[in-house]
Amino acid sequence: MASGKILRQLIKTGSHGDVIAFKQVSEAVIREERQKQHHLLANDLEKILYGNSERQGAVLHQFSERIPSDQERGLPLLFVKTSGRNLDEVVLSKENRDGLEDILEQHHRGDVLKSYGLRPSDKILFCGPPGCGKTLTAEVLATELERPLATIRMDSVVSSYLGETAANLRKVFDFIDSSPMVALFDEFDALGKEREDSTDHGELKRVVNSVLQMLDGYQGKSLIIAATNHEQMLDSAIWRRFEEVFFFNLPTRDELLQLLQIKLRGVRCDFEVSDDQILSIFAKMTHAEVEKIIRRAIKEMVLKGQEFLQIRLITKAVQREQAQSKHASRRK
């Protein structure tokens, strides 16, 4: 059984209605039970906290039976999953967090908007470099709206056959129109590239025209998110089709501190997360790079049986990440 201290925290956070704190303390209870080798109890608690996996599987099966495929190769045009990423897991700029909360309020109170002849914003554009939280934010939206996340596979949608890309897009839009979900078009610049680019042939212009028409005519049930690492490549007409645009960047110092506090939550460290030495190690890194390095350092701490996470383990993980990046860049 969990310690008296944790149980008091659990009841206190629950009675105060603090959902985030309640989840954190519940996760601490689960970790404590696992440490005591009470794995069955820990598994049951996880099911209660995160939801019934069987129910989620049934939802996914319902969608999987009608996922459209590419006629050329028979590949699925998208894949659907449930998301477990919550709002307290994502670190955003104040502008983006305010925008995200506004989107959520619009959809949670859609009936109020509908009574005034209005609709929640359902076409959003995410711009910014890789690893800065675009996909994670889409997952958070899916979780908070209690909808499945459908990720469109650009490698399947974009076809070498004349007119097939537009046909695939029509299948995708028909699918996401059928049931409420969050539809993520990652690498959207592959579909919305500037039409005046002289290096591309006429098929590109036809694809962009099709995208514009489908976005214009969309009145479906899903929230569409288009994400791009290369917003400068988008056709000028594309921008007008999105009601909201979010710009993602490298974390600021305050955002980095918040990110480290989230990723090191529950980890015993021999340093203060707010130390300048720690923050300087992660300066100019993306959110994804920070998470990867922290995860690698924690794994080594666990495997070596160490009680505290040390700076040297983080430094070692950074050096390994930098070495891999150098090798990867040489192969390009």
Coordinates of C-alpha atoms in Angstrom, one line a residue:
M1 CA 0.0 0.0 0.0
A2 CA 1.2 3.5 -0.8
S3 CA 2.8 5.5 2.0
G4 CA 0.7 7.7 4.3
K5 CA 2.3 10.9 2.9
I6 CA 1.4 10.1 -0.7
L7 CA -2.1 9.1 0.3
R8 CA -2.6 12.4 2.1
Q9 CA -1.4 14.2 -1.0
L10 CA -3.7 12.2 -3.2
I11 CA -6.8 12.9 -1.1
K12 CA -5.8 16.6 -0.8
T13 CA -5.4 17.2 -4.5
G14 CA -8.6 15.3 -5.3
S15 CA -10.7 17.2 -2.8
H16 CA -9.3 20.5 -4.1
G17 CA -10.2 19.5 -7.7
D18 CA -6.5 20.0 -8.9
V19 CA -6.6 17.6 -11.9
I20 CA -2.9 18.0 -12.8
A21 CA -1.6 17.6 -9.3
F22 CA -4.0 14.6 -8.7
K23 CA -2.5 12.9 -11.8
Q24 CA 1.0 13.6 -10.7
V25 CA 0.4 12.1 -7.2
S26 CA -1.4 9.1 -8.7
E27 CA 1.6 8.4 -10.9
A28 CA 3.8 8.6 -7.8
V29 CA 1.5 5.9 -6.2
I30 CA 1.9 3.7 -9.3
R31 CA 5.7 4.1 -9.2
E32 CA 5.8 3.2 -5.6
E33 CA 3.7 0.1 -6.1
R34 CA 6.0 -1.0 -9.0
Q35 CA 9.0 -0.6 -6.8
K36 CA 7.4 -2.9 -4.3
Q37 CA 6.9 -5.4 -7.1
H38 CA 3.1 -5.0 -7.0
H39 CA 2.9 -5.1 -10.7
L40 CA -0.7 -6.3 -11.0
L41 CA -2.0 -3.5 -8.8
A42 CA 0.2 -0.9 -10.7
N43 CA -1.3 -2.1 -14.0
D44 CA -4.8 -1.8 -12.7
L45 CA -4.1 1.7 -11.4
E46 CA -2.7 2.7 -14.8
K47 CA -5.8 1.5 -16.5
I48 CA -8.0 3.5 -14.2
L49 CA -5.8 6.6 -14.5
Y50 CA -5.2 6.6 -18.3
G51 CA -8.4 4.9 -19.5
N52 CA -9.4 1.5 -20.7
S53 CA -7.1 0.2 -23.4
E54 CA -9.7 -2.2 -24.6
R55 CA -12.1 0.6 -25.3
Q56 CA -9.4 2.5 -27.1
G57 CA -8.7 -0.6 -29.2
A58 CA -12.3 -0.8 -30.2
V59 CA -12.3 2.8 -31.3
L60 CA -9.3 2.3 -33.4
H61 CA -10.7 -0.9 -34.9
Q62 CA -13.8 1.0 -35.9
F63 CA -11.7 3.4 -37.9
S64 CA -9.2 0.9 -39.3
E65 CA -11.9 -0.9 -41.2
R66 CA -12.6 2.1 -43.4
I67 CA -9.2 3.9 -43.7
P68 CA -8.8 4.8 -47.3
S69 CA -5.8 3.6 -49.3
D70 CA -3.7 4.7 -52.3
Q71 CA -4.9 3.0 -55.5
E72 CA -1.4 3.0 -56.9
R73 CA 0.3 0.9 -54.2
G74 CA -2.5 0.0 -51.8
L75 CA -0.9 1.9 -48.9
P76 CA -3.1 3.4 -46.2
L77 CA -3.4 7.2 -46.6
L78 CA -3.4 7.8 -42.9
F79 CA -3.2 6.1 -39.6
V80 CA -5.3 6.6 -36.5
K81 CA -4.3 6.3 -32.9
T82 CA -5.4 7.5 -29.5
S83 CA -3.3 10.1 -27.7
G84 CA -2.3 10.1 -24.1
R85 CA -0.4 13.4 -24.1
N86 CA -1.9 16.0 -21.8
L87 CA -1.8 19.8 -21.6
D88 CA 0.6 19.8 -18.7
E89 CA 3.2 17.9 -20.7
V90 CA 3.7 20.5 -23.4
V91 CA 5.8 23.6 -23.0
L92 CA 4.6 26.5 -25.1
S93 CA 5.2 30.2 -25.4
K94 CA 2.5 32.3 -23.7
E95 CA 1.1 33.3 -27.1
N96 CA 0.8 29.7 -28.2
R97 CA -0.6 28.5 -24.9
D98 CA -3.3 31.2 -25.0
G99 CA -4.1 30.3 -28.5
L100 CA -4.3 26.6 -27.7
E101 CA -6.6 27.3 -24.7
D102 CA -8.8 29.4 -26.9
I103 CA -9.1 26.6 -29.5
L104 CA -10.1 24.2 -26.8
E105 CA -12.7 26.5 -25.3
Q106 CA -14.2 27.0 -28.8
H107 CA -14.6 23.3 -29.3
H108 CA -15.7 22.5 -25.7
R109 CA -18.4 25.3 -26.1
G110 CA -19.3 24.6 -29.7
D111 CA -23.0 24.5 -29.0
V112 CA -22.8 28.1 -27.7
L113 CA -21.1 29.3 -30.9
K114 CA -23.5 27.3 -33.0
S115 CA -26.5 29.1 -31.4
Y116 CA -25.1 32.3 -32.8
G117 CA -24.4 30.9 -36.3
L118 CA -20.7 30.4 -35.6
R119 CA -18.3 27.4 -35.8
P120 CA -15.2 26.6 -33.7
S121 CA -12.0 27.2 -35.6
D122 CA -11.3 23.9 -37.4
K123 CA -8.3 24.8 -39.7
I124 CA -5.0 25.5 -38.0
L125 CA -1.5 25.9 -39.3
F126 CA 1.6 25.0 -37.2
C127 CA 4.9 26.5 -38.4
G128 CA 8.4 26.1 -37.0
P129 CA 11.6 24.0 -37.1
P130 CA 11.6 20.2 -36.3
G131 CA 11.4 19.1 -32.7
C132 CA 9.8 22.2 -31.3
G133 CA 6.4 20.7 -30.3
K134 CA 4.2 20.8 -33.4
T135 CA 3.2 17.1 -33.3
L136 CA 3.1 17.0 -29.5
T137 CA 0.6 19.9 -29.5
A138 CA -1.5 18.1 -32.0
E139 CA -1.5 15.1 -29.7
V140 CA -2.5 17.3 -26.8
L141 CA -5.4 18.7 -28.7
A142 CA -6.6 15.2 -29.5
T143 CA -6.4 14.2 -25.9
E144 CA -8.1 17.3 -24.5
L145 CA -10.9 17.0 -27.1
E146 CA -11.2 13.3 -26.4
R147 CA -10.8 12.5 -30.1
P148 CA -8.6 10.1 -32.0
L149 CA -5.6 11.5 -33.8
A150 CA -5.4 10.8 -37.6
T151 CA -2.0 11.5 -39.1
I152 CA -2.0 11.8 -42.9
R153 CA 0.8 9.8 -44.6
M154 CA 2.3 12.1 -47.2
D155 CA 4.4 9.3 -48.6
S156 CA 1.1 7.6 -49.6
V157 CA -0.9 10.6 -50.5
V158 CA 1.6 12.1 -53.0
S159 CA 1.5 9.9 -56.1
S160 CA 3.5 9.7 -59.3
Y161 CA 0.3 9.2 -61.3
L162 CA -1.3 12.2 -62.9
G163 CA -4.3 13.3 -60.9
E164 CA -3.9 10.5 -58.3
T165 CA -2.6 12.9 -55.5
A166 CA -5.8 15.0 -55.7
A167 CA -7.9 11.8 -55.7
N168 CA -6.1 10.6 -52.6
L169 CA -6.7 14.0 -50.9
R170 CA -10.4 13.7 -51.7
K171 CA -10.4 10.3 -49.9
V172 CA -8.7 11.8 -46.9
F173 CA -11.1 14.7 -46.6
D174 CA -14.1 12.4 -47.0
F175 CA -12.7 10.2 -44.2
I176 CA -12.0 13.0 -41.7
D177 CA -15.4 14.5 -42.5
S178 CA -17.2 11.3 -41.4
S179 CA -16.3 11.4 -37.7
P180 CA -14.9 13.9 -35.2
M181 CA -11.1 13.6 -34.9
V182 CA -7.9 15.7 -35.0
A183 CA -6.4 15.3 -38.5
L184 CA -2.7 16.1 -38.7
F185 CA -1.2 16.9 -42.1
D186 CA 2.5 16.8 -41.3
E187 CA 5.0 18.1 -43.8
F188 CA 2.2 20.1 -45.3
D189 CA 4.5 22.0 -47.6
A190 CA 4.5 18.8 -49.8
L191 CA 0.9 19.7 -50.7
G192 CA 0.9 23.5 -50.4
K193 CA 4.1 24.5 -52.1
E194 CA 4.3 27.9 -53.9
R195 CA 2.8 27.5 -57.3
E196 CA 5.2 30.0 -58.9
D197 CA 8.2 27.7 -58.2
S198 CA 9.7 27.4 -61.7
T199 CA 11.4 24.1 -60.8
D200 CA 8.1 22.2 -60.5
H201 CA 5.8 20.9 -63.2
G202 CA 2.1 21.6 -63.8
E203 CA 1.0 18.7 -61.5
L204 CA 2.1 20.7 -58.5
K205 CA -0.2 23.6 -59.4
R206 CA -3.1 21.2 -59.8
V207 CA -2.4 19.7 -56.4
V208 CA -2.3 23.1 -54.7
N209 CA -5.5 24.1 -56.4
S210 CA -7.1 21.0 -55.1
V211 CA -5.9 21.6 -51.6
L212 CA -7.3 25.2 -51.7
Q213 CA -10.7 24.0 -52.9
M214 CA -11.0 21.3 -50.3
L215 CA -10.0 23.6 -47.5
D216 CA -12.5 26.2 -48.8
G217 CA -15.3 23.7 -48.9
Y218 CA -14.6 21.9 -45.7
Q219 CA -17.5 21.9 -43.3
G220 CA -16.7 18.6 -41.6
K221 CA -16.6 17.4 -38.0
S222 CA -12.8 17.2 -37.5
L223 CA -10.1 19.7 -36.5
I224 CA -7.6 20.0 -39.3
I225 CA -4.0 20.8 -38.3
A226 CA -1.4 21.4 -41.1
A227 CA 2.2 21.4 -39.9
T228 CA 5.3 22.5 -41.8
N229 CA 9.0 23.0 -41.1
H230 CA 9.3 25.2 -44.2
E231 CA 6.5 27.9 -44.0
Q232 CA 8.4 30.1 -46.5
M233 CA 7.7 27.5 -49.2
L234 CA 3.9 27.6 -48.8
D235 CA 1.8 29.2 -51.5
S236 CA 0.6 32.7 -50.5
A237 CA -3.0 31.6 -51.0
I238 CA -2.6 28.7 -48.5
W239 CA -2.2 31.1 -45.5
R240 CA -5.7 32.6 -46.0
R241 CA -7.3 29.2 -45.6
F242 CA -6.3 28.8 -42.0
E243 CA -8.2 30.6 -39.2
E244 CA -5.3 30.3 -36.7
V245 CA -1.5 30.2 -37.2
F246 CA 0.9 29.0 -34.5
F247 CA 4.6 29.7 -34.7
F248 CA 6.9 27.3 -32.8
N249 CA 10.5 28.1 -31.9
L250 CA 13.4 26.9 -29.7
P251 CA 12.5 27.2 -26.0
T252 CA 13.4 30.4 -24.2
R253 CA 15.3 30.1 -20.9
D254 CA 12.1 30.1 -18.9
E255 CA 10.5 27.6 -21.2
L256 CA 13.6 25.4 -21.0
L257 CA 13.4 25.5 -17.2
Q258 CA 9.8 24.5 -17.3
L259 CA 10.6 21.6 -19.8
L260 CA 13.4 20.3 -17.6
Q261 CA 11.1 20.4 -14.5
I262 CA 8.5 18.3 -16.4
K263 CA 11.0 15.8 -17.8
L264 CA 12.8 15.4 -14.5
R265 CA 9.6 15.2 -12.4
G266 CA 10.0 12.3 -9.9
V267 CA 13.7 11.9 -10.7
R268 CA 16.2 12.4 -7.8
C269 CA 19.0 14.7 -9.0
D270 CA 22.2 15.8 -7.4
F271 CA 21.7 19.3 -8.9
E272 CA 19.1 22.0 -9.0
V273 CA 17.3 22.1 -12.3
S274 CA 17.5 25.9 -12.3
D275 CA 21.3 26.0 -12.1
D276 CA 23.0 28.0 -14.8
Q277 CA 25.3 25.1 -15.5
I278 CA 22.3 22.8 -16.3
L279 CA 20.4 25.4 -18.4
S280 CA 23.6 26.3 -20.4
I281 CA 24.0 22.6 -21.3
F282 CA 20.6 22.6 -23.1
A283 CA 20.8 26.1 -24.6
K284 CA 19.8 26.3 -28.2
M285 CA 18.4 22.8 -28.2
T286 CA 14.9 21.9 -29.4
H287 CA 12.3 20.4 -27.1
A288 CA 12.8 17.0 -28.7
E289 CA 16.5 17.1 -28.3
V290 CA 16.2 18.0 -24.6
E291 CA 13.7 15.2 -24.0
K292 CA 15.9 12.6 -25.8
I293 CA 19.0 13.6 -23.8
I294 CA 17.2 13.5 -20.5
R295 CA 15.7 10.1 -21.3
R296 CA 19.1 8.7 -22.3
A297 CA 20.7 10.0 -19.1
I298 CA 17.9 8.5 -16.9
K299 CA 18.2 5.1 -18.6
E300 CA 22.0 5.0 -17.8
M301 CA 21.3 6.1 -14.2
V302 CA 18.7 3.2 -13.8
L303 CA 20.9 0.6 -15.5
K304 CA 23.9 1.5 -13.3
G305 CA 21.8 1.3 -10.2
Q306 CA 22.5 4.9 -9.2
E307 CA 20.2 6.7 -6.8
F308 CA 20.7 10.3 -8.2
L309 CA 20.9 11.7 -11.7
Q310 CA 24.3 13.4 -12.1
I311 CA 25.4 16.1 -14.3
R312 CA 28.1 13.9 -15.8
L313 CA 25.4 11.5 -17.1
I314 CA 23.6 14.4 -18.8
T315 CA 26.9 15.6 -20.3
K316 CA 27.7 12.2 -21.6
A317 CA 24.3 11.9 -23.2
V318 CA 24.8 15.3 -24.8
Q319 CA 28.2 14.2 -26.2
R320 CA 26.7 11.1 -27.6
E321 CA 23.8 13.0 -29.3
Q322 CA 26.3 15.5 -30.8
A323 CA 28.4 12.7 -32.2
Q324 CA 25.4 11.0 -33.8
S325 CA 24.3 14.3 -35.3
K326 CA 27.8 14.8 -36.8
H327 CA 27.7 11.4 -38.4
A328 CA 24.2 12.0 -39.7
S329 CA 25.2 15.3 -41.3
R330 CA 28.2 13.8 -43.1
R331 CA 25.9 11.2 -44.7
K332 CA 23.7 13.8 -46.3

